[in-house]
Coordinates of C-alpha atoms in Angstrom, one line a residue:
M236 CA 0.0 0.0 0.0
Y237 CA 2.8 2.4 1.0
K238 CA 4.7 1.6 -2.2
K239 CA 1.6 2.4 -4.3
L240 CA 1.1 5.7 -2.6
K241 CA 4.8 6.6 -3.0
Q242 CA 4.6 5.8 -6.8
K243 CA 1.4 7.8 -7.1
F244 CA 3.0 10.8 -5.3
H245 CA 6.1 10.5 -7.6
R246 CA 3.9 10.6 -10.7
M247 CA 2.1 13.7 -9.4
T248 CA 5.3 15.5 -8.6
S249 CA 7.7 14.4 -11.4
N250 CA 6.6 17.0 -13.9
N251 CA 10.3 18.0 -14.3
I252 CA 11.1 20.4 -17.1
G253 CA 14.3 21.2 -18.9
I254 CA 14.4 24.7 -20.6
D255 CA 16.8 25.9 -23.3
L256 CA 16.3 29.7 -22.7
G257 CA 17.5 30.9 -26.0
T258 CA 17.7 34.4 -27.6
A259 CA 15.9 33.2 -30.7
N260 CA 13.9 30.2 -29.5
T261 CA 13.0 28.7 -26.1
L262 CA 12.6 24.9 -26.0
V263 CA 11.0 22.9 -23.2
Y264 CA 11.9 19.3 -22.5
M265 CA 9.4 17.3 -20.3
Q266 CA 10.7 14.3 -18.4
G267 CA 9.6 11.1 -20.1
R268 CA 8.2 12.9 -23.2
G269 CA 11.1 14.7 -24.8
V270 CA 11.0 18.2 -26.3
V271 CA 7.3 19.2 -26.1
I272 CA 7.5 23.0 -26.8
N273 CA 9.6 24.9 -29.3
E274 CA 8.6 28.5 -29.4
P275 CA 10.3 31.8 -30.5
S276 CA 11.5 33.9 -27.6
V277 CA 9.1 36.7 -28.4
V278 CA 6.4 38.4 -26.4
A279 CA 3.8 40.9 -27.7
V280 CA 2.8 43.5 -25.2
N281 CA -0.1 46.1 -25.3
Q282 CA 1.5 49.3 -24.1
K283 CA -1.8 50.9 -23.2
T284 CA -2.8 48.2 -20.8
G285 CA 0.6 46.6 -20.0
R286 CA -0.9 43.2 -20.7
V287 CA 0.7 40.4 -22.7
V288 CA -1.1 39.9 -26.0
A289 CA 0.8 36.8 -27.3
V290 CA 3.8 34.6 -26.6
G291 CA 6.0 32.6 -28.9
S292 CA 5.0 31.8 -32.5
Q293 CA 1.9 34.2 -32.4
A294 CA 4.1 37.0 -31.1
K295 CA 6.9 36.4 -33.7
A296 CA 4.3 36.7 -36.5
M297 CA 3.6 40.2 -35.2
L298 CA 7.3 41.4 -35.4
G299 CA 7.4 44.4 -37.6
R300 CA 3.6 44.3 -38.2
T301 CA 2.1 45.7 -35.1
P302 CA 0.1 49.0 -34.5
G303 CA 1.7 51.7 -32.4
H304 CA 0.4 50.5 -29.1
I305 CA 1.4 46.9 -29.4
I306 CA 5.1 46.0 -29.4
A307 CA 6.7 42.6 -30.0
V308 CA 9.6 42.2 -27.5
R309 CA 12.5 39.8 -27.5
P310 CA 13.2 39.7 -23.7
L311 CA 16.6 37.9 -24.1
V312 CA 19.6 39.7 -25.7
D313 CA 22.9 37.9 -26.3
G314 CA 21.5 34.9 -24.4
V315 CA 20.8 36.8 -21.1
I316 CA 17.7 38.4 -19.7
S317 CA 17.2 42.1 -20.7
D318 CA 13.6 42.4 -19.6
F319 CA 13.0 40.5 -16.4
E320 CA 9.2 40.9 -16.2
I321 CA 8.6 39.9 -19.8
T322 CA 10.9 36.9 -19.4
E323 CA 8.9 35.9 -16.4
E324 CA 5.7 36.2 -18.4
M325 CA 7.1 34.0 -21.1
L326 CA 8.4 31.4 -18.8
S327 CA 5.1 31.3 -16.9
Y328 CA 3.3 30.7 -20.2
L329 CA 5.7 27.9 -21.3
I330 CA 5.6 26.2 -17.9
K331 CA 1.8 26.3 -17.7
K332 CA 1.6 25.0 -21.3
A333 CA 4.0 22.1 -20.4
E334 CA 2.1 21.4 -17.1
G335 CA -1.2 21.3 -19.1
L336 CA 0.4 18.4 -21.0
S337 CA 1.2 16.5 -17.8
K338 CA -1.7 17.4 -15.5
K339 CA 0.6 17.3 -12.4
M340 CA -0.2 18.8 -9.0
L341 CA 2.9 20.6 -7.8
G342 CA 5.2 23.1 -9.5
P343 CA 8.0 21.5 -11.6
K344 CA 11.7 21.0 -11.0
V345 CA 13.4 23.0 -13.7
V346 CA 16.9 22.8 -15.3
V347 CA 17.7 26.0 -17.3
G348 CA 20.6 26.3 -19.8
V349 CA 22.5 29.6 -19.8
P350 CA 25.4 30.7 -22.0
Y351 CA 29.0 30.1 -20.8
G352 CA 30.5 32.9 -18.7
V353 CA 27.2 34.7 -17.6
T354 CA 27.6 36.7 -14.5
N355 CA 26.3 35.8 -11.1
V356 CA 23.7 38.5 -11.4
E357 CA 22.5 37.2 -14.7
R358 CA 22.2 33.6 -13.3
R359 CA 20.3 35.0 -10.4
A360 CA 17.9 36.7 -12.8
V361 CA 17.2 33.4 -14.6
R362 CA 16.7 31.6 -11.3
D363 CA 14.3 34.2 -10.0
A364 CA 12.3 34.4 -13.2
A365 CA 11.8 30.7 -13.3
K366 CA 10.8 30.6 -9.6
N367 CA 8.4 33.4 -10.1
A368 CA 7.0 31.6 -13.1
G369 CA 6.0 28.6 -10.9
A370 CA 9.1 26.4 -10.7
R371 CA 9.4 24.5 -7.4
E372 CA 13.2 24.0 -7.7
V373 CA 15.6 25.6 -10.2
H374 CA 19.0 24.3 -11.4
I375 CA 21.3 26.2 -13.7
V376 CA 23.6 24.5 -16.2
E377 CA 25.9 26.1 -18.9
E378 CA 24.6 25.6 -22.4
P379 CA 27.8 24.0 -23.9
M380 CA 27.8 21.4 -21.2
S381 CA 24.1 20.8 -21.6
A382 CA 24.5 20.5 -25.4
A383 CA 27.4 18.0 -24.9
I384 CA 25.3 15.9 -22.6
G385 CA 22.4 16.2 -25.0
I386 CA 24.4 14.7 -27.9
R387 CA 25.8 12.0 -25.6
L388 CA 29.5 13.1 -25.5
P389 CA 31.5 11.4 -22.8
V390 CA 31.6 14.5 -20.6
R391 CA 32.3 12.7 -17.3
E392 CA 35.2 10.6 -18.6
A393 CA 38.9 11.5 -18.6
T394 CA 38.8 12.3 -22.3
G395 CA 38.6 15.6 -24.1
S396 CA 35.4 16.6 -26.0
M397 CA 34.9 19.8 -27.9
I398 CA 31.6 21.4 -28.8
I399 CA 30.6 24.6 -30.5
D400 CA 27.0 25.7 -29.8
I401 CA 26.0 28.4 -32.3
G402 CA 22.7 29.9 -31.0
G403 CA 20.8 33.1 -31.8
G404 CA 22.5 35.5 -29.5
T405 CA 25.8 33.8 -28.6
T406 CA 28.2 31.1 -29.7
D407 CA 29.8 29.0 -27.0
I408 CA 33.0 27.2 -27.8
A409 CA 34.0 24.7 -25.1
V410 CA 36.5 21.9 -24.4
I411 CA 35.1 19.5 -21.8
S412 CA 36.7 16.8 -19.7
L413 CA 35.8 15.0 -16.4
G414 CA 32.5 16.8 -16.0
G415 CA 34.0 20.3 -16.3
I416 CA 34.8 22.9 -18.9
V417 CA 38.6 23.0 -19.4
R418 CA 38.7 25.9 -21.9
A419 CA 35.9 28.0 -23.3
K420 CA 35.0 31.2 -25.1
N421 CA 31.7 33.0 -25.5
L422 CA 31.2 35.1 -28.7
K423 CA 28.5 37.5 -29.7
I424 CA 28.8 36.2 -33.2
A425 CA 25.7 34.1 -33.7
G426 CA 22.4 33.9 -35.7
D427 CA 21.3 37.5 -34.8
K428 CA 24.6 39.0 -35.8
L429 CA 24.5 37.2 -39.1
N430 CA 21.0 38.6 -39.7
T431 CA 22.3 42.1 -39.0
D432 CA 25.2 41.5 -41.4
I433 CA 22.8 40.5 -44.1
I434 CA 20.6 43.6 -43.5
S435 CA 23.6 45.9 -43.7
Y436 CA 24.9 44.3 -46.8
I437 CA 21.6 44.5 -48.7
R438 CA 21.2 48.1 -47.6
N439 CA 24.7 49.1 -48.8
E440 CA 25.0 47.0 -52.0
F441 CA 21.4 47.1 -53.3
K442 CA 20.0 50.2 -51.5
I443 CA 17.1 48.2 -50.2
L444 CA 15.9 48.1 -46.6
I445 CA 14.7 44.7 -45.4
G446 CA 13.4 43.5 -42.0
E447 CA 14.9 41.0 -39.6
K448 CA 12.5 38.2 -40.6
T449 CA 13.4 38.6 -44.3
A450 CA 17.1 38.4 -43.4
E451 CA 16.5 35.3 -41.2
D452 CA 14.5 33.6 -44.0
M453 CA 17.2 34.4 -46.5
K454 CA 19.9 33.0 -44.2
I455 CA 18.1 29.7 -43.8
A456 CA 17.3 29.5 -47.5
I457 CA 20.7 30.2 -49.2
A458 CA 23.4 31.0 -46.6
S459 CA 26.6 29.1 -47.3
V460 CA 30.2 29.4 -46.1
L461 CA 31.6 27.7 -49.2
P462 CA 30.6 28.1 -52.9
C463 CA 27.5 26.1 -53.9
T464 CA 26.9 24.1 -57.1
P465 CA 24.4 24.9 -58.5
T466 CA 24.2 28.5 -57.2
L467 CA 21.4 29.1 -54.7
E468 CA 19.2 32.2 -55.1
T469 CA 16.1 33.7 -53.7
T470 CA 13.9 36.8 -54.3
I471 CA 13.6 39.4 -51.6
R472 CA 11.3 42.4 -51.3
G473 CA 12.0 45.6 -49.5
R474 CA 11.9 49.4 -49.6
D475 CA 14.1 51.1 -52.1
L476 CA 16.1 53.7 -50.2
V477 CA 16.4 56.0 -53.2
T478 CA 12.8 56.1 -54.4
G479 CA 11.0 55.1 -51.2
L480 CA 9.0 52.6 -53.2
P481 CA 8.8 48.8 -52.9
R482 CA 11.4 46.8 -55.0
E483 CA 12.4 43.2 -55.4
V484 CA 15.8 41.8 -56.3
I485 CA 17.4 38.3 -56.7
I486 CA 20.1 37.5 -54.0
T487 CA 22.5 34.6 -54.5
D488 CA 24.5 32.5 -52.0
S489 CA 27.7 34.5 -52.9
D490 CA 26.0 37.7 -51.7
I491 CA 25.2 36.1 -48.4
R492 CA 28.7 34.6 -48.1
E493 CA 30.2 38.1 -48.6
A494 CA 27.7 39.6 -46.1
I495 CA 28.6 37.1 -43.3
G496 CA 32.3 36.6 -44.3
A497 CA 33.8 38.8 -41.5
S498 CA 31.7 37.2 -38.8
M499 CA 32.5 33.7 -40.0
N500 CA 36.2 34.6 -39.9
T501 CA 35.9 35.9 -36.3
L502 CA 34.2 32.6 -35.4
L503 CA 37.0 30.5 -37.0
D504 CA 39.7 32.5 -35.2
A505 CA 37.9 32.1 -31.9
V506 CA 37.9 28.3 -32.3
K507 CA 41.6 28.4 -33.1
E508 CA 42.2 30.5 -30.0
V509 CA 40.5 28.0 -27.8
L510 CA 42.5 25.2 -29.3
E511 CA 45.7 27.1 -28.8
T512 CA 45.2 27.2 -25.1
T513 CA 43.9 23.6 -24.7
P514 CA 46.3 21.2 -22.8
P515 CA 48.1 18.9 -25.2
E516 CA 46.7 15.6 -23.9
I517 CA 43.1 16.9 -24.2
L518 CA 43.9 18.4 -27.6
A519 CA 45.0 14.9 -28.7
D520 CA 41.6 13.6 -27.6
V521 CA 39.8 16.3 -29.6
M522 CA 41.9 15.5 -32.7
R523 CA 40.9 11.9 -32.4
N524 CA 37.2 12.4 -31.5
G525 CA 36.5 15.5 -33.6
I526 CA 34.6 18.8 -33.0
Y527 CA 30.8 18.7 -32.7
L528 CA 28.5 21.6 -33.8
A529 CA 25.2 22.2 -32.1
G530 CA 22.6 25.0 -32.3
G531 CA 20.8 26.5 -35.3
G532 CA 24.1 27.9 -36.7
A533 CA 25.4 24.3 -37.2
L534 CA 23.0 24.0 -40.1
I535 CA 24.7 26.8 -42.2
R536 CA 25.9 25.1 -45.4
G537 CA 29.6 24.4 -45.7
L538 CA 30.5 25.5 -42.1
P539 CA 31.7 22.0 -40.9
E540 CA 33.9 21.6 -44.0
A541 CA 35.3 25.2 -43.7
L542 CA 36.1 24.8 -40.0
S543 CA 37.7 21.4 -40.5
D544 CA 40.0 22.8 -43.3
Y545 CA 40.9 25.7 -41.0
V546 CA 41.8 23.8 -37.8
G547 CA 42.8 20.4 -39.3
I548 CA 40.3 18.4 -37.1
P549 CA 37.2 16.5 -38.2
V550 CA 34.0 18.5 -37.6
Y551 CA 30.6 16.8 -37.2
V552 CA 27.1 18.3 -37.0
A553 CA 25.2 16.9 -34.0
E554 CA 22.0 14.9 -34.6
D555 CA 19.1 17.4 -34.3
P556 CA 21.4 20.3 -33.3
L557 CA 18.5 22.7 -32.6
T558 CA 17.3 20.6 -29.6
A559 CA 20.7 19.5 -28.2
V560 CA 20.7 21.9 -25.1
A561 CA 17.1 21.1 -24.2
R562 CA 17.8 17.3 -24.5
G563 CA 20.8 17.8 -22.3
A564 CA 18.7 19.5 -19.7
G565 CA 16.3 16.6 -19.9
I566 CA 19.0 14.0 -19.4
I567 CA 20.2 15.9 -16.4
L568 CA 16.7 15.9 -15.0
E569 CA 16.3 12.2 -15.5
E570 CA 19.7 11.4 -13.9
L571 CA 19.7 14.3 -11.4
E572 CA 21.8 12.4 -8.8
K573 CA 24.5 11.6 -11.4
F574 CA 24.9 15.2 -12.4
E575 CA 24.2 16.7 -9.0
D576 CA 27.8 17.7 -8.4
M577 CA 27.8 19.7 -11.5
L578 CA 24.6 21.5 -10.6
I579 CA 25.7 22.1 -7.0
Q580 CA 28.9 23.7 -8.3
N581 CA 26.8 26.0 -10.5
E582 CA 24.6 27.0 -7.6
H583 CA 27.6 27.7 -5.3
E584 CA 28.9 30.2 -7.8
L585 CA 25.7 32.3 -7.2
P586 CA 25.9 35.1 -4.7
V587 CA 24.5 34.3 -1.2
T588 CA 21.7 36.6 -0.3
R589 CA 21.9 37.9 3.3

């Protein structure tokens, strides 16, 4: 009888949730069910009433299309919280949506991924936002570690693994061994920066003004680090800066390659810099095991080949790279005792409130 009650209580309280709190998209992993929510990190707010109008996909559809009193806000910038209240609203919406799928009684245990190198204050903001959104217990894990766990790299073994997580706001380059990050670097060169590069290039070369969504769609459709055969092209529409009237032009992959070239070179140099400071024994492991790419940026055509040629190490794209961090958070939840030392270490780095 006691055993049955204990199992029933466990079912009612095991609505544990892993969250990849990204600049572009927020993914929610539910224990036992996998990734159940993948929504853009966008919230639409009515400025007249201060109320949230829409969250996620509905809010993203409003970007650049709202009347004056409604604004579509991205509450995370460069992977960290820039608007605490809006982030809290977004997390509350996502947690409630996930809880609606599970019908549990108590608030969930939550593991949240944050970029490498965020400050104690920024970690505290994530923790507080999740707590205020209804989480019973919050654990913080760094995204490159979570992504490595998500793609089943041997992070706890005495062997070196290297992962590059290219997200929307930041890129994390990390070398991992024995459950810790040996060398790492956080860059602001990521998906949003590439979008900005494309917008600037189209404005300067074609004298056409385009929006962020158009730049994102163009990047997904034809962006390539190496020349493509046959040539990729797409038609874009925007405002002519000379006449002020609508105009459309055809853009090719070589245009996008030129637009994002400087940012890609910075990324390659950063990978080289991390490798240069990696201990030789771990570097030997990385050369043998290869480098793994995760995050949306891993899907840019030709990037693995270009990076492999540059550093002389095999480069692989992780299976389903977009969900790697969320899956890692889920694995940590399901094996919490196994990863407890890692999470406790993260929590001890937070300031103690007195």
